[in-house]
Short mmCIF file of C-alpha atoms in Angstrom, two decimals:
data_model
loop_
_atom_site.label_atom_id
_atom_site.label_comp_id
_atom_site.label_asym_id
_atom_site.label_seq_id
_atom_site.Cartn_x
_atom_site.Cartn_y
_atom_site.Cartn_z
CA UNK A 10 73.57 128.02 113.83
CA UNK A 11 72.16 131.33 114.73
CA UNK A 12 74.81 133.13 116.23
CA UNK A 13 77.68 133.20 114.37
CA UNK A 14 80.77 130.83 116.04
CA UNK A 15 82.91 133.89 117.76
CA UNK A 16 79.43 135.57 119.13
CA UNK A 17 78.45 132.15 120.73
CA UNK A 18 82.24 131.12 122.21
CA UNK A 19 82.25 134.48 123.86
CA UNK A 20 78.54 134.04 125.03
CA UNK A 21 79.49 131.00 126.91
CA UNK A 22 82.98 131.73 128.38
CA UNK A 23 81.81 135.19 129.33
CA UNK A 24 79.28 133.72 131.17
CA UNK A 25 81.60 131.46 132.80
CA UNK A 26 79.21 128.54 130.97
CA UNK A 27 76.25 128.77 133.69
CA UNK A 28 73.22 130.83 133.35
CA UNK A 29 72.87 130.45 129.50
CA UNK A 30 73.88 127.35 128.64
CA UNK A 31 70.76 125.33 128.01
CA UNK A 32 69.69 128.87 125.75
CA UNK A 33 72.32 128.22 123.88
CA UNK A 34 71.64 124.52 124.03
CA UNK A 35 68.64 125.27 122.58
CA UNK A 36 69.65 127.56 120.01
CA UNK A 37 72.16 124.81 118.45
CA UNK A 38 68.97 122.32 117.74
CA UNK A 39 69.16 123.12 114.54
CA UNK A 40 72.79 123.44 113.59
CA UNK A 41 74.59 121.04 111.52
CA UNK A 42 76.07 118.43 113.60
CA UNK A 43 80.01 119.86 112.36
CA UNK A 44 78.75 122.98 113.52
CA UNK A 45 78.27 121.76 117.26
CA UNK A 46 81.25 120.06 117.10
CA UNK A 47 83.56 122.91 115.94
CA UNK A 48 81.91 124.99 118.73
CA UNK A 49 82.64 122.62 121.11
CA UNK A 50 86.45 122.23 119.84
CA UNK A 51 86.65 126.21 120.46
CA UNK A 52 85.74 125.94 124.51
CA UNK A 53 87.55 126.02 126.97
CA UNK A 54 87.43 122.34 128.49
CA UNK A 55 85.30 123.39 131.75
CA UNK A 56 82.43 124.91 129.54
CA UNK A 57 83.00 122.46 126.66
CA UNK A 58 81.51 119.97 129.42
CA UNK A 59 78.88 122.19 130.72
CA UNK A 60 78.00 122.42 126.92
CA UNK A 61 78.10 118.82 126.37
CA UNK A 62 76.20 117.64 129.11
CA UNK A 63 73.00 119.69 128.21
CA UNK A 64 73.29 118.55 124.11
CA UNK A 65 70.36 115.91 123.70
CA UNK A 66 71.24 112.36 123.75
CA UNK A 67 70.11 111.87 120.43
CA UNK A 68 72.45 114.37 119.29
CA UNK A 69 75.95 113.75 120.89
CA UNK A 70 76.75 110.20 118.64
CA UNK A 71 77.06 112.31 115.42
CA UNK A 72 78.72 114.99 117.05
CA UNK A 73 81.61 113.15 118.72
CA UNK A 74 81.89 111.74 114.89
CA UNK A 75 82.93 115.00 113.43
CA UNK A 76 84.88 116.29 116.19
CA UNK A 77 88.83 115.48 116.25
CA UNK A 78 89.73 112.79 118.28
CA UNK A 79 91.32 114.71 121.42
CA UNK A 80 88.50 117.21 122.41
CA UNK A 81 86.30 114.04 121.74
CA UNK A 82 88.37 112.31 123.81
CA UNK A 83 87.97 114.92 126.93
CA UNK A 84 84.17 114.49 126.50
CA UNK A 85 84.13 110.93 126.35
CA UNK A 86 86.26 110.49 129.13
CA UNK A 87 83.66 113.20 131.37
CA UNK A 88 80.82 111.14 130.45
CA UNK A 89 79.28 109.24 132.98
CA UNK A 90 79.10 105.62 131.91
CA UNK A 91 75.28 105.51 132.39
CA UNK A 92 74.69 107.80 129.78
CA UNK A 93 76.34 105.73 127.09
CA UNK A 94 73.61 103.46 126.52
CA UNK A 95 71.50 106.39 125.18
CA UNK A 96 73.92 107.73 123.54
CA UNK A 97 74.97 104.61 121.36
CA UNK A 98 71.42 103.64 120.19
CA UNK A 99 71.01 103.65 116.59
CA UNK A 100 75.76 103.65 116.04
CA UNK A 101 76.51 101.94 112.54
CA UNK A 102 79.67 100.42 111.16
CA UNK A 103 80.94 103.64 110.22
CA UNK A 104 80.55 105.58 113.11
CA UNK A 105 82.45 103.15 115.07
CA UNK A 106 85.24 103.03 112.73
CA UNK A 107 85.47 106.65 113.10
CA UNK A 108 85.34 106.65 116.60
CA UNK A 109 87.30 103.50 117.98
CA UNK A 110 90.55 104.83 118.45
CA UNK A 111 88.70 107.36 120.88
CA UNK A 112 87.05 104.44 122.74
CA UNK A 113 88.12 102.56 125.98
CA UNK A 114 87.90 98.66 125.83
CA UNK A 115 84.33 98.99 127.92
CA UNK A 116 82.80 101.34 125.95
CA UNK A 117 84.03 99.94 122.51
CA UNK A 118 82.44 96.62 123.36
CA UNK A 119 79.32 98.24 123.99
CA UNK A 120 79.07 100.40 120.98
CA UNK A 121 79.75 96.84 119.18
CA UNK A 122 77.15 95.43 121.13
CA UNK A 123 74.59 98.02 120.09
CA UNK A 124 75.66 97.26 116.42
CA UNK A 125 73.14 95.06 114.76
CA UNK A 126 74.17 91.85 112.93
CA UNK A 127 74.76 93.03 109.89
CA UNK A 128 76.67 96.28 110.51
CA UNK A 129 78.60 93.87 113.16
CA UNK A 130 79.71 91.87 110.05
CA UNK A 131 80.91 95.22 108.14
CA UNK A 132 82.50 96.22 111.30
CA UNK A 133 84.75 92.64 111.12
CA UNK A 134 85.65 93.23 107.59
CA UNK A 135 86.35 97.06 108.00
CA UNK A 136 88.71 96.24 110.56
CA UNK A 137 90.64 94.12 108.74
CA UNK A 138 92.01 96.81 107.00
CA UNK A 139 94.55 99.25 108.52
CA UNK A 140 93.11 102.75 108.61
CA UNK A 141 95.98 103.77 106.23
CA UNK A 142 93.64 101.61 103.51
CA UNK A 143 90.33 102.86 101.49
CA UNK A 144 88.82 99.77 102.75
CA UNK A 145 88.90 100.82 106.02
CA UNK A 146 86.54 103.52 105.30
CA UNK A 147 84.06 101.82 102.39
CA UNK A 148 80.24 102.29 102.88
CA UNK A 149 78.23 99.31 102.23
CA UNK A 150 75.10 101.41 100.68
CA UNK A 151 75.37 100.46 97.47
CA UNK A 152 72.92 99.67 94.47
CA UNK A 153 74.04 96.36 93.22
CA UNK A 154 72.14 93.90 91.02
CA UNK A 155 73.24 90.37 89.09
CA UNK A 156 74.83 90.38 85.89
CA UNK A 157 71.68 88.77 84.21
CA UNK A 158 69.49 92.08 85.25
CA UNK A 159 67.29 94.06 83.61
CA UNK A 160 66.21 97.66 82.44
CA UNK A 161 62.78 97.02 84.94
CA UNK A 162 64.99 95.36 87.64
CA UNK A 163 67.20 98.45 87.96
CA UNK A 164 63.86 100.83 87.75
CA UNK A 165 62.60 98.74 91.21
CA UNK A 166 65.82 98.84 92.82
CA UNK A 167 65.55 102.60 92.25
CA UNK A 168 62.49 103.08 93.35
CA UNK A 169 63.12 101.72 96.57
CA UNK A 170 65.96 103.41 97.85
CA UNK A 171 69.07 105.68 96.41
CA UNK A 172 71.93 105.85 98.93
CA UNK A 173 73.44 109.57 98.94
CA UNK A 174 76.25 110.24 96.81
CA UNK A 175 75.51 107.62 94.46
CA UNK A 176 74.54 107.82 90.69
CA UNK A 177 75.27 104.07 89.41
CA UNK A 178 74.08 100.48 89.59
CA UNK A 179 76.82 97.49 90.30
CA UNK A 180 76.83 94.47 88.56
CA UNK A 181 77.89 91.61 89.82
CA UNK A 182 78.62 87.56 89.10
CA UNK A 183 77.04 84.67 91.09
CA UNK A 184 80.24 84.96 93.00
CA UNK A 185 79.77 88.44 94.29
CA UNK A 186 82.68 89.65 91.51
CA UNK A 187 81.97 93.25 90.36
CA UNK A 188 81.39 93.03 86.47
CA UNK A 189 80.51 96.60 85.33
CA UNK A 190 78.49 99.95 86.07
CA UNK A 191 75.44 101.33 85.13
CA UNK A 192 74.61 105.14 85.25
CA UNK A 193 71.14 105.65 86.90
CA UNK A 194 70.70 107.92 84.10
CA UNK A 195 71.48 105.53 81.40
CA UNK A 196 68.35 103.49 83.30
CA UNK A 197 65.60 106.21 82.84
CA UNK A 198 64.17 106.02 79.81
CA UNK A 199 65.75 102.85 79.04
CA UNK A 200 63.47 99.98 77.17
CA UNK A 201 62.32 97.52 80.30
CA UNK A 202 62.81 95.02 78.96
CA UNK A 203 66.42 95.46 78.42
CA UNK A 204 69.61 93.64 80.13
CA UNK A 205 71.12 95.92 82.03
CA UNK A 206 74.54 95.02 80.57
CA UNK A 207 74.09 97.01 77.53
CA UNK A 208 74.35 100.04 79.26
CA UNK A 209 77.55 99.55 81.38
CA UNK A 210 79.86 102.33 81.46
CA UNK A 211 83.46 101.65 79.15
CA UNK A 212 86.39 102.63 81.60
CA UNK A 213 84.64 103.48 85.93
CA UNK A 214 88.00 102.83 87.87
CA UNK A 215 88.05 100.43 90.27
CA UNK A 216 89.56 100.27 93.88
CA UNK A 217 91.21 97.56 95.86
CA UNK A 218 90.89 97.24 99.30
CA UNK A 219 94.51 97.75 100.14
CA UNK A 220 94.81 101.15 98.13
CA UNK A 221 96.41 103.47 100.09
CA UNK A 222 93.28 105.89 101.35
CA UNK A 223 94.22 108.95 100.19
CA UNK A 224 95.45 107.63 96.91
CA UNK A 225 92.12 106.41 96.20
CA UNK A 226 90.20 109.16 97.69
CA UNK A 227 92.19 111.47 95.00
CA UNK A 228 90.69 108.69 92.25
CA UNK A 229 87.93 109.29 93.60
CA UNK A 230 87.89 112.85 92.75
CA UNK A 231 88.86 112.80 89.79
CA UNK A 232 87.05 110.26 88.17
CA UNK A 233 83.88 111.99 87.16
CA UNK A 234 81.86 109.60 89.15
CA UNK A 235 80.04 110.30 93.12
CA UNK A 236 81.22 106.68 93.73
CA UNK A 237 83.72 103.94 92.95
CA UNK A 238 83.20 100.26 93.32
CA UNK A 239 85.66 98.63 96.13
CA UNK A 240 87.15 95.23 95.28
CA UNK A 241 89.18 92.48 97.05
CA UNK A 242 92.47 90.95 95.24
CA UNK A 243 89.69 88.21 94.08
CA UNK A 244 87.52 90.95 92.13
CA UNK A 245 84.67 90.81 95.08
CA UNK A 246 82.83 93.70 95.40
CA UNK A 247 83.47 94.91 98.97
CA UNK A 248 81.72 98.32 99.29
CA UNK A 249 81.95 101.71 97.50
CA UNK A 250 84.03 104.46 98.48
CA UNK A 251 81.65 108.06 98.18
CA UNK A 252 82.93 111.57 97.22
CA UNK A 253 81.68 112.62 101.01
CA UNK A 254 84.05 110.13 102.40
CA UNK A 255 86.68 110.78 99.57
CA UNK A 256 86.77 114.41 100.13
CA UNK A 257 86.98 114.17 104.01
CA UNK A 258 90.05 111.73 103.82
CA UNK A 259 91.99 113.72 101.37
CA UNK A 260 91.14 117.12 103.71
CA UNK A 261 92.32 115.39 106.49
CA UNK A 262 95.73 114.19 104.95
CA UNK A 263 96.04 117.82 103.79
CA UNK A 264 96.01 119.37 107.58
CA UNK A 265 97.96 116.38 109.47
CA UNK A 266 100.57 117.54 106.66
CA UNK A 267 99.98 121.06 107.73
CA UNK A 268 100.33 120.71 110.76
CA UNK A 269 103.09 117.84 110.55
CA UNK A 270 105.42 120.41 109.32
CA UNK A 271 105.33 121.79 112.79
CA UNK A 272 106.16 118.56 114.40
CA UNK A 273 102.17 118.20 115.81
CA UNK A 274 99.44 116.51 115.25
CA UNK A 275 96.16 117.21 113.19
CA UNK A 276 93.85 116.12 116.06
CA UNK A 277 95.46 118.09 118.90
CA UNK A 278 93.13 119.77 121.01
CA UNK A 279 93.08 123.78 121.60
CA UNK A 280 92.51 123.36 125.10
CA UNK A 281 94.63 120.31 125.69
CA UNK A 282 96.44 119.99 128.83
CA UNK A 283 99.48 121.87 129.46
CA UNK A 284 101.41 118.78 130.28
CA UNK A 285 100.32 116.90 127.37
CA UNK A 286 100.79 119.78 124.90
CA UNK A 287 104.48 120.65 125.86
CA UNK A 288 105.30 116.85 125.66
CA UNK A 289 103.76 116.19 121.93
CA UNK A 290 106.09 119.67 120.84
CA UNK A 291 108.95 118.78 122.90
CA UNK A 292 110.26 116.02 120.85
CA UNK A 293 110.75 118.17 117.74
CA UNK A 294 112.08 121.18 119.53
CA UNK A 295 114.78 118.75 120.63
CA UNK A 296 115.52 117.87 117.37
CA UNK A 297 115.66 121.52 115.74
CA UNK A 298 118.51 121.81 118.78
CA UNK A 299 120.34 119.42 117.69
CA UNK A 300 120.36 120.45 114.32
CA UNK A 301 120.92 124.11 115.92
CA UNK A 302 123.92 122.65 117.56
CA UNK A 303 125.22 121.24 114.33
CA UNK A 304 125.08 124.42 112.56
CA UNK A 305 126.34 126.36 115.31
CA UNK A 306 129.66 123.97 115.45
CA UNK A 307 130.19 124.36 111.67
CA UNK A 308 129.93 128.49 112.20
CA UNK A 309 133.15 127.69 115.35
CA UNK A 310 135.30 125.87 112.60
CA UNK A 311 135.70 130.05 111.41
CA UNK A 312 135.66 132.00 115.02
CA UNK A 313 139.01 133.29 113.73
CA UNK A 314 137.89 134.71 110.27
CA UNK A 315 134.67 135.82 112.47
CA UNK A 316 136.64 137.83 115.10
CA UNK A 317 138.98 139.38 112.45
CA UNK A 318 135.98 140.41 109.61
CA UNK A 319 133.04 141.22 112.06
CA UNK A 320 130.68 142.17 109.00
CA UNK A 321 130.55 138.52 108.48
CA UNK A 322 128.61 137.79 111.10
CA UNK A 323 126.10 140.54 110.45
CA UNK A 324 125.51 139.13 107.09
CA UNK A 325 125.40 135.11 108.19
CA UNK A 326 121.56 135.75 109.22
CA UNK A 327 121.03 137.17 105.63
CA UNK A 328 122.84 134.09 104.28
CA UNK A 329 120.35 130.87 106.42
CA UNK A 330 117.53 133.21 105.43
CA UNK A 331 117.69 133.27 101.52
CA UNK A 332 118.53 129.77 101.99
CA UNK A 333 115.70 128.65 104.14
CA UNK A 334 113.04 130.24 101.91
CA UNK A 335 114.27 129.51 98.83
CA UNK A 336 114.37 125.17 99.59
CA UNK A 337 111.10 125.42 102.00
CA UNK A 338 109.29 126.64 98.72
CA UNK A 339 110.72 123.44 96.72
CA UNK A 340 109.84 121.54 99.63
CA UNK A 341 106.48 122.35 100.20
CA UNK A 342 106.25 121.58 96.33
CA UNK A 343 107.41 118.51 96.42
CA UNK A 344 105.64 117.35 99.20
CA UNK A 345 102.51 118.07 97.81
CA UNK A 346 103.44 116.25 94.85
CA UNK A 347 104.61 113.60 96.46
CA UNK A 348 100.72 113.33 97.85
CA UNK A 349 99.02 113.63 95.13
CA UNK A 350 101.20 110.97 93.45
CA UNK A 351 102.27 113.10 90.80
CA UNK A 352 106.29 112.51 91.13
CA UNK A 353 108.26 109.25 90.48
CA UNK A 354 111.44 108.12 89.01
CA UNK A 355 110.44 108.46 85.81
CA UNK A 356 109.96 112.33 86.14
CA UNK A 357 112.04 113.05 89.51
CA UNK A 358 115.26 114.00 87.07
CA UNK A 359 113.00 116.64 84.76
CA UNK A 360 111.53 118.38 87.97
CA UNK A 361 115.62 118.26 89.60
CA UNK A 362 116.41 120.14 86.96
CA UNK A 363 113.76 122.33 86.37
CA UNK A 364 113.76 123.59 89.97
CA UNK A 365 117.96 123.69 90.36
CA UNK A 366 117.48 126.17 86.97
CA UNK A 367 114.50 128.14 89.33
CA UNK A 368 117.02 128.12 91.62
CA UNK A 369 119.73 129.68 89.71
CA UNK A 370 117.73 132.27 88.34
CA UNK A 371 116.89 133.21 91.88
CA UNK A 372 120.57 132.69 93.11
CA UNK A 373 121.69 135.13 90.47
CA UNK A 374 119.21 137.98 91.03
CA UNK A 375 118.92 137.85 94.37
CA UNK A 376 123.07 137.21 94.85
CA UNK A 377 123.65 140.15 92.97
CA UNK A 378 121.15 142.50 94.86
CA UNK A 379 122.11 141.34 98.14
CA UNK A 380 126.32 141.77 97.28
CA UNK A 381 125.34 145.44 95.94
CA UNK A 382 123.34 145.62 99.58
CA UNK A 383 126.64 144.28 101.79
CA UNK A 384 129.13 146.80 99.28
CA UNK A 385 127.49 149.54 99.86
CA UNK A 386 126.96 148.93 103.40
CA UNK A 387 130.58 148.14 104.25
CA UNK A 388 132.21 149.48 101.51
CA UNK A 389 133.88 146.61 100.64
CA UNK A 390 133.76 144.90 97.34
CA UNK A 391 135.38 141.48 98.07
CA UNK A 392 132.39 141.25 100.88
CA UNK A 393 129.44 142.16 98.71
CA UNK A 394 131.37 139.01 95.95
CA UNK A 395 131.75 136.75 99.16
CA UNK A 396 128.21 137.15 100.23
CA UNK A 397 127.02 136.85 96.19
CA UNK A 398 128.82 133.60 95.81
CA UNK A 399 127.47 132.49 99.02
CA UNK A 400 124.10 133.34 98.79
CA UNK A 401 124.12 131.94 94.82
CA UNK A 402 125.81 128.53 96.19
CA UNK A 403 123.07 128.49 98.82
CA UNK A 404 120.13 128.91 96.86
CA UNK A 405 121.26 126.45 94.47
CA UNK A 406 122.19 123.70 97.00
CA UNK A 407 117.92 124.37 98.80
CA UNK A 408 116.95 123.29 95.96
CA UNK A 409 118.63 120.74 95.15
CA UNK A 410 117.68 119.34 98.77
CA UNK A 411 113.81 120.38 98.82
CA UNK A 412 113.53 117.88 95.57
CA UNK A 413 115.80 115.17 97.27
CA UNK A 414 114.83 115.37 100.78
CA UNK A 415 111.06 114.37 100.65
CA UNK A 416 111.88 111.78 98.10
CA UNK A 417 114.31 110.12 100.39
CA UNK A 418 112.15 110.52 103.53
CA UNK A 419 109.56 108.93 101.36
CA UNK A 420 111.50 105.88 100.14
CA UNK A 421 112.11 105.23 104.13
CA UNK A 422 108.62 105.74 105.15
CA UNK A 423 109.63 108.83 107.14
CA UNK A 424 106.71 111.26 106.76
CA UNK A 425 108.57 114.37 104.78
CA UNK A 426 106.18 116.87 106.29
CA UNK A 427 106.71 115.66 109.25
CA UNK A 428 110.94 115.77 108.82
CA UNK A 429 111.46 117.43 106.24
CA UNK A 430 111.72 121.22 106.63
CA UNK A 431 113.71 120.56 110.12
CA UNK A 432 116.30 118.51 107.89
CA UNK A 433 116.14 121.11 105.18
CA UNK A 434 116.97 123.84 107.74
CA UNK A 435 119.92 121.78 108.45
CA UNK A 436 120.90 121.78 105.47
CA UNK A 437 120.99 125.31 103.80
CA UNK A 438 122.48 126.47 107.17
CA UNK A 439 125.60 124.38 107.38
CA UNK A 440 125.83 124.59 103.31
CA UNK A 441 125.69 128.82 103.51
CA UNK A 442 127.28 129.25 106.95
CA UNK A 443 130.37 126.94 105.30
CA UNK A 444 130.23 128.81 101.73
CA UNK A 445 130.14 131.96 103.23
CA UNK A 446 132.49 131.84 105.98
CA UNK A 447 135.00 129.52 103.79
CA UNK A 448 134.95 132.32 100.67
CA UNK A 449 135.36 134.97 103.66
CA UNK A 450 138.57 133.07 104.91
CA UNK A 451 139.70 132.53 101.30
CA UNK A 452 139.25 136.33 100.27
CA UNK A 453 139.05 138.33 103.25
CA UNK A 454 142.08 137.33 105.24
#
């Protein structure tokens, strides 16, 4: 891109997206095709489309792929249907996948139309797979020979074409089973007339089908290799799954949970409609009232102690704080853990009670500064030990809910970064409005 993103967004609203439009058409030729898209995300809707319509045919398939699915969905929808024809030529299985949801029924039939036989057929089998699974999102470029193959085989296979992100050879049986892997660099230099099978790798991983996508994505990473083989529960090679595709899933699961923890969703557009914007947020401010409302009823159990030691009140803020902070860091923790697939049973009680001992450390110091703070301040010692015991019992009881929480949420397929830090607020609210209002009542009255 020539212009950096900020110089060209203000170029074109400035401008109101008229006189300069097909200059800066022009000048995004040759940008990546994420690039384009991210620009376009950044418009206002009105010059998004002025934008769009001047973009080359040729160029607007792989740049509604990258884009999120509800600015893509605004330019779709502002597309004239005669333009779609152009637009389509040359779509693949993936590219479909990826852009399906964003489809009406007349346009999805004719991008399957414009598939040819073949990617028709991986199109079928992708589909048969939730999006939730890695075989929803497999590439069939693939280097794959017979069992029986050898050293020169592998050389001519080479020769004629390396897909990207790939670096080994798949062997199967007569059935179509995957066997083994070959390195393309155990291949060169090999003797020719060598079977292939005597330079399989020991231990690639293998995926099945029904892996849960980011699960296998992580594999993916990890395993050393650009590509794994894909497998049905019969041992049939299906596809591959690429560190490209690998790397965008797991980024992807990595915002939604970013921006699930705000109650919204990864693919929301900047420039959505006001309407639709205030109704995806409203749900979970109605929540966080109701949990507001919960909180608040637990603080009118102690209006008495509250009207008679006023300092009580000033303090309660100080109180849902510590609390709040101290479980959304175990939280946030945990999540991540959670998605990575690094917690189960087997370890869940060693991390409780490593993070409930964080959390006493914490609770301690931070008890014990804060009930110097409120003695000092009020002059009152039995305050600054109600607030210590309150703050200590608070900090103690976060984290003991930012382990459990997500791992409950989890266990009934409730998204916890989606629920979780709403619940959690609950939680240390009513658990250090209660401590330190009931010690207040007990010592203070």
């Amino acid at each position: 891109m020539a212009e950096p993103l900020p110089d060209l967004i203000e170029e074109i609203v400035a401008d109101n997206g008229n006189d300069d439009i097909q200059a800066v058409a022009e000048q995004l030729l040759p940008a990546e095709d994420l690039e384009i898209a991210t620009l376009l995300e950044s418009l206002p809707v009105e010059e998004r489309m002025s934008l769009w319509e001047v973009l080359p045919d040729v160029r607007k398939l792989d740049v509604l792929v990258e884009m999120r699915s509800d600015p893509r969905e605004v330019l779709i929808s502002g597309t004239p249907d005669d333009k779609w024809s152009a637009i389509l030529l040359g779509i693949d299985a993936e590219d479909l996948l990826e852009l399906m949801d964003s489809l009406p029924s007349k346009l999805l039939e004719l991008a399957i139309q414009a598939l040819d036989e073949q990617q028709q057929a991986y199109f079928r089998d992708a589909t048969q797979f939730p999006d939730e699974q890695v075989g929803h999102w497999i590439s069939h470029e693939m280097l794959v020979l017979p069992l029986n193959a050898k050293v020169r085989d592998g050389l001519r296979l080479i020769r004629r074409n390396v897909p990207n992100h790939c670096d080994s050879i798949f062997l199967v049986n007569r059935s179509g089973q995957f066997s083994a892997a070959v390195k393309l660099t155990a291949v060169f230099g090999a003797p020719e007339h060598l079977p292939m099978v005597e330079l399989t790798e020991e231990s690639m991983p293998v995926i099945k089908g029904t892996d849960d996508s980011t699960t296998a994505s992580l594999l993916v990473q990890r395993s050393g290799y650009t590509a794994l083989p894909v497998i049905d529960d019969n041992n049939k090679l299906l596809g591959r799954h690429d560190i490209l595709s690998a790397s965008e899933l797991v980024n992807e699961n990595y915002e939604r949970q970013v921006m699930a923890t705000a109650g919204m969703d990864e693919d929301e557009d900047l420039f959505a409609p006001v309407a639709k914007s205030a109704r995806n947020r409203a749900l979970w401010l109605g929540i966080n009232l109701l949990t507001a409302f919960m909180a608040s009823w637990f603080i009118g159990l102690f209006e008495a102690t509250l009207q008679q030691v006023v300092a009580l009140a000033v303090l309660m803020p100080v109180v849902a704080s510590m609390g709040g902070i101290a479980g959304s860091q175990t939280l946030t923790l945990i999540v991540r853990g959670l998605a990575l697939g690094q917690i189960t049973s087997a370890n869940l009680k060693a991390l409780m009670t490593k993070e409930l001992k964080v959390g006493g450390v914490n609770g301690v110091i931070w008890a014990l500064v804060i009930g110097i703070v409120a003695f000092m301040w009020f002059s009152d010692p039995l305050l600054g030990v109600v607030i210590c015991l309150a703050i200590f019992l608070n900090i103690l009881a976060a984290a003991l809910a930012g382990v459990m929480l997500p791992v409950i949420l989890e266990k009934l397929k409730i998204d916890p970064a989606l629920s979780g830090s709403v619940i959690l607020t609950t939680v240390t609210d009513i658990v250090g409005f209660v401590a330190f209002l009931g010690l207040g009542s007990l010592f203070l009255l």
